Amino acid sequence: MKLAPQDRIIAALDVESLEEAAGLVKTLMPAGISHFKVGMSLFTRFGPPSVELVHREGGKVFLDLKFHDIPSTVGRTMRSVARLKVWMTNLHIQGGSAMMREAVRALREEAGQARMEPPLLIGVTVLTSMAERDMIDLGLRKTLKDQVIYLARLAKGAGLNGIVASAQEARALRWALGEDFVLVAPGIRPQEAPRDILSVKPGSGTDDQQRTATPAEAVRAGADYLVMGRPIVKAADPKSVVLKIIQELER
Ligand code: C5P
C-alpha cells in the first residue's frame, strides 16, 4: 500500500495512565502521527476512555485486544468494538475460520446499522515474540514461516482485511497473498534504539521481541504499518525518535 511515512507508524500507547497516554498523543500528533494502538493493559485498566482520548485529539485507534474465543462470543464483542468507532482491531487467527467469519459478519452488520465504515479486521499469525523453537514447544510441525503463511491464507479466506506478522515474513506474505492485503508488523527496532529501554524488566537487557527489523527494512519487505511501542514510548524524547524514523522512511 502506498502511504506517507508518518501514516505507516502506529504508536503503541503502552503506558500506565490515561494522562500519560494523552500526553503521548499530544506529543506525537504534531510530528504527523495519527495512528495509535490501545492494547490490552491500558484497555483492561481504563476501558473506553483510553480510546476516546485518542479520538478527542483527532487520532485513529487500533484496538489491539487479540480476541480468541468461540464464534458467538467474539461476534458479540465485535459489535461492542464497532460501537467504539475504532479504525482497526484484531483477533487470533488460531480461533479458527468460523470465529473469523462471525467476527467479519458482526462488524459489518453493526457498522452498517450505524452507517459507518467497519473497522479493519486484522488477524494475528504467530506473535513476533516467538521463535522457531516455540513451534516445536506448541507441538506444531510447520516451520514458523510456513505457519505464518498458512494462517494468513486462512485469514484472507475468512474475509479479514489483513494480518499481523513480523517484517521477516513480509516478503513471503506479499508473494503469497498479493498487494491488496494489509500487513501490520510489530517488533520494529530502529538501529539506534538503546537496549535498556527494550527490556521486559528494567535492567535485564532482554527484549521479548524475537523476529525484529528496522523501520526501513520492514517497509522494504512489504509491511504497510509498523507497530512501535518501547522504542518510542520509553525514549527520553519520543517526538525526535519519530521524526528520525519518518526521515529514514523518506529516503
Ligand atoms: O514495545 P514494542 O515495540 O515491542 O511493542 C509492540 C506492541 O505491539 C506491543 O504493544 C505488543 O502488544 C503489540 N503486538 C505485538 N505482536 C503482535 C500484535 C501486537 O508485539 N502480534
mmCIF file of C-alpha atoms and ligand atoms in Angstrom:
data_model
loop_
_atom_site.group_PDB
_atom_site.id
_atom_site.type_symbol
_atom_site.label_atom_id
_atom_site.label_comp_id
_atom_site.label_asym_id
_atom_site.label_seq_id
_atom_site.Cartn_x
_atom_site.Cartn_y
_atom_site.Cartn_z
ATOM 1 C CA MET A 1 0.000 0.000 0.000
ATOM 2 C CA LYS A 2 1.310 3.472 -0.846
ATOM 3 C CA LEU A 3 1.332 5.511 2.344
ATOM 4 C CA ALA A 4 3.156 8.578 3.590
ATOM 5 C CA PRO A 5 5.907 7.567 6.069
ATOM 6 C CA GLN A 6 4.142 9.205 9.026
ATOM 7 C CA ASP A 7 0.950 7.280 8.230
ATOM 8 C CA ARG A 8 2.791 3.955 8.443
ATOM 9 C CA ILE A 9 3.659 4.333 12.123
ATOM 10 C CA ILE A 10 1.222 3.065 14.751
ATOM 11 C CA ALA A 11 2.422 4.267 18.137
ATOM 12 C CA ALA A 12 1.518 1.836 20.923
ATOM 13 C CA LEU A 13 0.144 3.627 23.972
ATOM 14 C CA ASP A 14 1.814 1.126 26.302
ATOM 15 C CA VAL A 15 1.746 3.397 29.362
ATOM 16 C CA GLU A 16 0.346 3.227 32.885
ATOM 17 C CA SER A 17 -2.198 6.057 32.983
ATOM 18 C CA LEU A 18 -4.691 7.954 30.842
ATOM 19 C CA GLU A 19 -2.735 11.146 31.494
ATOM 20 C CA GLU A 20 0.449 9.602 30.126
ATOM 21 C CA ALA A 21 -1.459 8.237 27.111
ATOM 22 C CA ALA A 22 -3.000 11.647 26.365
ATOM 23 C CA GLY A 23 0.420 13.279 26.811
ATOM 24 C CA LEU A 24 1.966 10.921 24.282
ATOM 25 C CA VAL A 25 -0.815 11.544 21.749
ATOM 26 C CA LYS A 26 -0.381 15.301 22.143
ATOM 27 C CA THR A 27 3.401 14.983 21.750
ATOM 28 C CA LEU A 28 3.309 12.758 18.663
ATOM 29 C CA MET A 29 0.445 14.284 16.668
ATOM 30 C CA PRO A 30 2.446 17.447 15.793
ATOM 31 C CA ALA A 31 5.120 15.093 14.365
ATOM 32 C CA GLY A 32 2.470 13.814 11.941
ATOM 33 C CA ILE A 33 1.494 10.598 13.767
ATOM 34 C CA SER A 34 -2.232 9.901 13.668
ATOM 35 C CA HIS A 35 -2.466 6.141 14.382
ATOM 36 C CA PHE A 36 -2.326 4.961 17.984
ATOM 37 C CA LYS A 37 -2.595 1.467 19.427
ATOM 38 C CA VAL A 38 -4.621 0.860 22.556
ATOM 39 C CA GLY A 39 -3.592 -2.522 23.891
ATOM 40 C CA MET A 40 -4.883 -4.940 26.486
ATOM 41 C CA SER A 41 -3.150 -3.458 29.516
ATOM 42 C CA LEU A 42 -4.433 0.131 29.027
ATOM 43 C CA PHE A 43 -7.904 -1.019 27.949
ATOM 44 C CA THR A 44 -8.289 -3.528 30.791
ATOM 45 C CA ARG A 45 -7.433 -0.838 33.306
ATOM 46 C CA PHE A 46 -9.304 2.151 31.898
ATOM 47 C CA GLY A 47 -11.747 0.851 29.277
ATOM 48 C CA PRO A 48 -13.336 3.013 26.525
ATOM 49 C CA PRO A 49 -11.895 6.341 27.839
ATOM 50 C CA SER A 50 -8.499 5.073 26.605
ATOM 51 C CA VAL A 51 -9.944 5.031 23.070
ATOM 52 C CA GLU A 52 -11.863 8.285 23.462
ATOM 53 C CA LEU A 53 -8.763 10.246 24.473
ATOM 54 C CA VAL A 54 -7.232 9.494 21.046
ATOM 55 C CA HIS A 55 -10.439 10.371 19.185
ATOM 56 C CA ARG A 56 -10.676 13.634 21.098
ATOM 57 C CA GLU A 57 -7.312 14.693 19.621
ATOM 58 C CA GLY A 58 -8.368 13.641 16.113
ATOM 59 C CA GLY A 59 -6.324 10.409 16.025
ATOM 60 C CA LYS A 60 -7.267 6.909 14.858
ATOM 61 C CA VAL A 61 -7.251 3.841 17.117
ATOM 62 C CA PHE A 62 -6.001 0.319 16.535
ATOM 63 C CA LEU A 63 -7.732 -1.593 19.359
ATOM 64 C CA ASP A 64 -5.300 -4.466 19.945
ATOM 65 C CA LEU A 65 -7.122 -6.924 22.207
ATOM 66 C CA LYS A 66 -6.320 -10.075 20.174
ATOM 67 C CA PHE A 67 -9.666 -11.808 20.609
ATOM 68 C CA HIS A 68 -9.733 -15.602 20.668
ATOM 69 C CA ASP A 69 -12.971 -17.299 21.794
ATOM 70 C CA ILE A 70 -15.980 -19.147 20.413
ATOM 71 C CA PRO A 71 -17.668 -17.508 17.373
ATOM 72 C CA SER A 72 -20.762 -16.178 19.175
ATOM 73 C CA THR A 73 -18.718 -14.533 21.941
ATOM 74 C CA VAL A 74 -16.264 -12.947 19.524
ATOM 75 C CA GLY A 75 -19.161 -11.814 17.308
ATOM 76 C CA ARG A 76 -20.906 -10.088 20.209
ATOM 77 C CA THR A 77 -17.642 -8.491 21.285
ATOM 78 C CA MET A 78 -17.031 -7.192 17.760
ATOM 79 C CA ARG A 79 -20.345 -5.353 17.928
ATOM 80 C CA SER A 80 -19.049 -3.525 21.007
ATOM 81 C CA VAL A 81 -15.782 -2.813 19.213
ATOM 82 C CA ALA A 82 -17.655 -1.319 16.231
ATOM 83 C CA ARG A 83 -19.531 0.991 18.602
ATOM 84 C CA LEU A 84 -16.193 2.339 19.850
ATOM 85 C CA LYS A 85 -15.617 3.636 16.284
ATOM 86 C CA VAL A 86 -12.061 2.367 16.123
ATOM 87 C CA TRP A 87 -10.085 2.297 12.864
ATOM 88 C CA MET A 88 -8.610 -1.182 13.266
ATOM 89 C CA THR A 89 -8.949 -4.194 15.566
ATOM 90 C CA ASN A 90 -7.631 -7.746 15.688
ATOM 91 C CA LEU A 91 -8.149 -11.378 16.689
ATOM 92 C CA HIS A 92 -6.058 -14.544 16.797
ATOM 93 C CA ILE A 93 -6.397 -16.497 13.538
ATOM 94 C CA GLN A 94 -5.914 -19.647 15.651
ATOM 95 C CA GLY A 95 -9.506 -19.101 16.817
ATOM 96 C CA GLY A 96 -10.500 -20.669 13.512
ATOM 97 C CA SER A 97 -12.411 -19.847 10.325
ATOM 98 C CA ALA A 98 -15.887 -19.931 11.886
ATOM 99 C CA MET A 99 -14.794 -17.443 14.555
ATOM 100 C CA MET A 100 -13.228 -15.140 11.950
ATOM 101 C CA ARG A 101 -16.254 -15.249 9.638
ATOM 102 C CA GLU A 102 -18.599 -14.438 12.506
ATOM 103 C CA ALA A 103 -16.348 -11.542 13.544
ATOM 104 C CA VAL A 104 -16.410 -10.109 9.990
ATOM 105 C CA ARG A 105 -20.199 -10.514 9.795
ATOM 106 C CA ALA A 106 -20.833 -8.888 13.178
ATOM 107 C CA LEU A 107 -18.520 -5.940 12.500
ATOM 108 C CA ARG A 108 -20.128 -5.253 9.110
ATOM 109 C CA GLU A 109 -23.657 -5.569 10.438
ATOM 110 C CA GLU A 110 -23.084 -3.319 13.432
ATOM 111 C CA ALA A 111 -21.204 -0.719 11.388
ATOM 112 C CA GLY A 112 -23.895 -0.847 8.699
ATOM 113 C CA GLN A 113 -26.600 -0.101 11.256
ATOM 114 C CA ALA A 114 -24.607 2.890 12.485
ATOM 115 C CA ARG A 115 -23.976 3.958 8.844
ATOM 116 C CA MET A 116 -20.204 3.933 9.207
ATOM 117 C CA GLU A 117 -17.249 2.055 7.738
ATOM 118 C CA PRO A 118 -16.472 -1.130 9.725
ATOM 119 C CA PRO A 119 -13.069 -1.169 11.467
ATOM 120 C CA LEU A 120 -10.322 -3.013 9.588
ATOM 121 C CA LEU A 121 -10.105 -6.539 10.983
ATOM 122 C CA ILE A 122 -6.593 -7.934 11.225
ATOM 123 C CA GLY A 123 -5.554 -11.468 12.202
ATOM 124 C CA VAL A 124 -2.599 -12.278 14.436
ATOM 125 C CA THR A 125 -0.495 -15.040 12.843
ATOM 126 C CA VAL A 126 2.436 -16.014 15.085
ATOM 127 C CA LEU A 127 3.436 -13.481 17.749
ATOM 128 C CA THR A 128 6.671 -11.638 16.984
ATOM 129 C CA SER A 129 7.925 -12.667 20.428
ATOM 130 C CA MET A 130 8.069 -16.283 19.215
ATOM 131 C CA ALA A 131 10.942 -18.064 17.504
ATOM 132 C CA GLU A 132 11.299 -21.365 15.622
ATOM 133 C CA ARG A 133 11.723 -23.376 18.854
ATOM 134 C CA ASP A 134 8.281 -22.191 20.035
ATOM 135 C CA MET A 135 6.682 -24.034 17.105
ATOM 136 C CA ILE A 136 8.081 -27.299 18.499
ATOM 137 C CA ASP A 137 7.071 -26.289 22.016
ATOM 138 C CA LEU A 138 3.482 -25.826 20.804
ATOM 139 C CA GLY A 139 3.508 -29.186 19.041
ATOM 140 C CA LEU A 140 3.348 -27.581 15.582
ATOM 141 C CA ARG A 141 5.038 -29.380 12.704
ATOM 142 C CA LYS A 142 5.385 -26.488 10.287
ATOM 143 C CA THR A 143 8.310 -24.088 10.199
ATOM 144 C CA LEU A 144 7.459 -20.687 11.645
ATOM 145 C CA LYS A 145 7.316 -19.047 8.218
ATOM 146 C CA ASP A 146 5.059 -21.781 6.796
ATOM 147 C CA GLN A 147 2.766 -21.480 9.815
ATOM 148 C CA VAL A 148 2.524 -17.686 9.333
ATOM 149 C CA ILE A 149 1.682 -18.072 5.638
ATOM 150 C CA TYR A 150 -0.793 -20.864 6.327
ATOM 151 C CA LEU A 151 -2.645 -18.762 8.918
ATOM 152 C CA ALA A 152 -2.541 -15.672 6.687
ATOM 153 C CA ARG A 153 -4.235 -17.601 3.860
ATOM 154 C CA LEU A 154 -6.878 -18.813 6.306
ATOM 155 C CA ALA A 155 -7.484 -15.217 7.405
ATOM 156 C CA LYS A 156 -7.827 -13.976 3.831
ATOM 157 C CA GLY A 157 -10.253 -16.797 3.052
ATOM 158 C CA ALA A 158 -12.416 -15.823 6.020
ATOM 159 C CA GLY A 159 -12.675 -12.212 4.793
ATOM 160 C CA LEU A 160 -10.204 -10.440 7.091
ATOM 161 C CA ASN A 161 -8.557 -7.254 5.801
ATOM 162 C CA GLY A 162 -5.019 -8.243 6.725
ATOM 163 C CA ILE A 163 -2.697 -9.779 9.271
ATOM 164 C CA VAL A 164 -0.118 -9.075 11.956
ATOM 165 C CA ALA A 165 3.214 -10.784 11.314
ATOM 166 C CA SER A 166 6.880 -9.933 11.610
ATOM 167 C CA ALA A 167 8.685 -7.995 8.897
ATOM 168 C CA GLN A 168 10.832 -11.105 8.450
ATOM 169 C CA GLU A 169 7.885 -12.866 6.796
ATOM 170 C CA ALA A 170 6.572 -9.798 4.934
ATOM 171 C CA ARG A 171 8.208 -10.565 1.586
ATOM 172 C CA ALA A 172 6.898 -14.146 1.506
ATOM 173 C CA LEU A 173 3.456 -12.940 2.618
ATOM 174 C CA ARG A 174 3.257 -10.336 -0.141
ATOM 175 C CA TRP A 175 4.135 -13.016 -2.666
ATOM 176 C CA ALA A 176 1.560 -15.452 -1.270
ATOM 177 C CA LEU A 177 -1.290 -13.013 -0.619
ATOM 178 C CA GLY A 178 -0.887 -10.187 -3.112
ATOM 179 C CA GLU A 179 -0.858 -6.419 -2.702
ATOM 180 C CA ASP A 180 -4.428 -5.998 -1.563
ATOM 181 C CA PHE A 181 -3.964 -7.320 1.976
ATOM 182 C CA VAL A 182 -2.876 -5.204 4.949
ATOM 183 C CA LEU A 183 0.402 -6.252 6.613
ATOM 184 C CA VAL A 184 0.962 -4.925 10.131
ATOM 185 C CA ALA A 185 4.429 -5.516 11.589
ATOM 186 C CA PRO A 186 5.355 -5.199 15.268
ATOM 187 C CA GLY A 187 8.840 -5.995 16.590
ATOM 188 C CA ILE A 188 10.219 -2.850 14.947
ATOM 189 C CA ARG A 189 13.594 -1.848 16.310
ATOM 190 C CA PRO A 190 15.419 1.234 14.999
ATOM 191 C CA GLN A 191 19.160 0.511 14.894
ATOM 192 C CA GLU A 192 19.938 3.221 17.404
ATOM 193 C CA ALA A 193 17.247 2.311 19.989
ATOM 194 C CA PRO A 194 19.016 1.972 23.369
ATOM 195 C CA ARG A 195 18.906 -1.679 24.524
ATOM 196 C CA ASP A 196 17.881 -0.829 28.105
ATOM 197 C CA ILE A 197 14.522 0.685 27.088
ATOM 198 C CA LEU A 198 13.522 -2.500 25.227
ATOM 199 C CA SER A 199 13.853 -4.797 28.238
ATOM 200 C CA VAL A 200 10.868 -6.667 29.619
ATOM 201 C CA LYS A 201 12.162 -5.977 33.137
ATOM 202 C CA PRO A 202 14.177 -2.794 33.699
ATOM 203 C CA GLY A 203 17.873 -3.567 33.692
ATOM 204 C CA SER A 204 17.502 -7.157 32.430
ATOM 205 C CA GLY A 205 18.769 -6.213 28.970
ATOM 206 C CA THR A 206 16.463 -8.748 27.320
ATOM 207 C CA ASP A 207 13.924 -7.738 24.691
ATOM 208 C CA ASP A 208 10.952 -10.120 24.381
ATOM 209 C CA GLN A 209 10.587 -9.475 20.648
ATOM 210 C CA GLN A 210 12.432 -12.155 18.663
ATOM 211 C CA ARG A 211 11.644 -11.501 14.993
ATOM 212 C CA THR A 212 12.667 -7.882 14.622
ATOM 213 C CA ALA A 213 13.505 -5.451 11.807
ATOM 214 C CA THR A 214 14.349 -1.771 11.436
ATOM 215 C CA PRO A 215 11.563 0.525 10.137
ATOM 216 C CA ALA A 216 13.170 0.811 6.678
ATOM 217 C CA GLU A 217 13.746 -2.964 6.415
ATOM 218 C CA ALA A 218 10.106 -3.626 7.310
ATOM 219 C CA VAL A 219 8.720 -1.237 4.680
ATOM 220 C CA ARG A 220 11.169 -2.506 2.051
ATOM 221 C CA ALA A 221 9.964 -6.055 2.737
ATOM 222 C CA GLY A 222 6.352 -5.045 2.143
ATOM 223 C CA ALA A 223 4.912 -4.121 5.558
ATOM 224 C CA ASP A 224 2.174 -1.452 5.406
ATOM 225 C CA TYR A 225 2.037 -0.438 9.064
ATOM 226 C CA LEU A 226 4.738 -0.525 11.740
ATOM 227 C CA VAL A 227 3.589 -1.002 15.338
ATOM 228 C CA MET A 228 6.074 0.604 17.685
ATOM 229 C CA GLY A 229 5.941 0.660 21.461
ATOM 230 C CA ARG A 230 9.049 0.821 23.613
ATOM 231 C CA PRO A 231 11.435 2.446 21.092
ATOM 232 C CA ILE A 232 9.071 5.469 21.095
ATOM 233 C CA VAL A 233 7.228 5.312 24.417
ATOM 234 C CA LYS A 234 10.280 4.723 26.611
ATOM 235 C CA ALA A 235 12.541 7.131 24.760
ATOM 236 C CA ALA A 236 13.710 10.274 26.519
ATOM 237 C CA ASP A 237 12.358 12.307 23.573
ATOM 238 C CA PRO A 238 9.593 10.344 21.744
ATOM 239 C CA LYS A 239 8.935 13.101 19.208
ATOM 240 C CA SER A 240 12.519 13.231 17.975
ATOM 241 C CA VAL A 241 12.616 9.407 17.679
ATOM 242 C CA VAL A 242 9.501 9.529 15.497
ATOM 243 C CA LEU A 243 10.836 12.386 13.336
ATOM 244 C CA LYS A 244 14.047 10.414 12.778
ATOM 245 C CA ILE A 245 12.096 7.320 11.686
ATOM 246 C CA ILE A 246 9.962 9.387 9.296
ATOM 247 C CA GLN A 247 13.150 10.850 7.830
ATOM 248 C CA GLU A 248 14.635 7.355 7.461
ATOM 249 C CA LEU A 249 11.493 6.165 5.653
ATOM 250 C CA GLU A 250 11.535 9.141 3.296
ATOM 251 C CA ARG A 251 14.991 8.194 1.973
HETATM 252 O O1 C5P B 1 7.447 -2.258 22.652
HETATM 253 P P1 C5P B 1 7.226 -2.945 21.337
HETATM 254 O O2 C5P B 1 7.659 -2.103 20.161
HETATM 255 O O3 C5P B 1 7.790 -4.343 21.308
HETATM 256 O O4 C5P B 1 5.640 -3.038 21.241
HETATM 257 C C1 C5P B 1 4.957 -3.785 20.316
HETATM 258 C C2 C5P B 1 3.497 -3.635 20.597
HETATM 259 O O5 C5P B 1 2.795 -4.379 19.601
HETATM 260 C C3 C5P B 1 3.051 -4.199 21.938
HETATM 261 O O6 C5P B 1 2.007 -3.370 22.415
HETATM 262 C C4 C5P B 1 2.523 -5.567 21.623
HETATM 263 O O7 C5P B 1 1.487 -5.945 22.485
HETATM 264 C C5 C5P B 1 1.983 -5.353 20.210
HETATM 265 N N1 C5P B 1 1.885 -6.520 19.348
HETATM 266 C C6 C5P B 1 2.917 -7.406 19.129
HETATM 267 N N2 C5P B 1 2.708 -8.517 18.391
HETATM 268 C C7 C5P B 1 1.535 -8.738 17.800
HETATM 269 C C8 C5P B 1 0.482 -7.806 17.950
HETATM 270 C C9 C5P B 1 0.703 -6.693 18.734
HETATM 271 O O8 C5P B 1 4.022 -7.189 19.617
HETATM 272 N N3 C5P B 1 1.359 -9.808 17.052
#
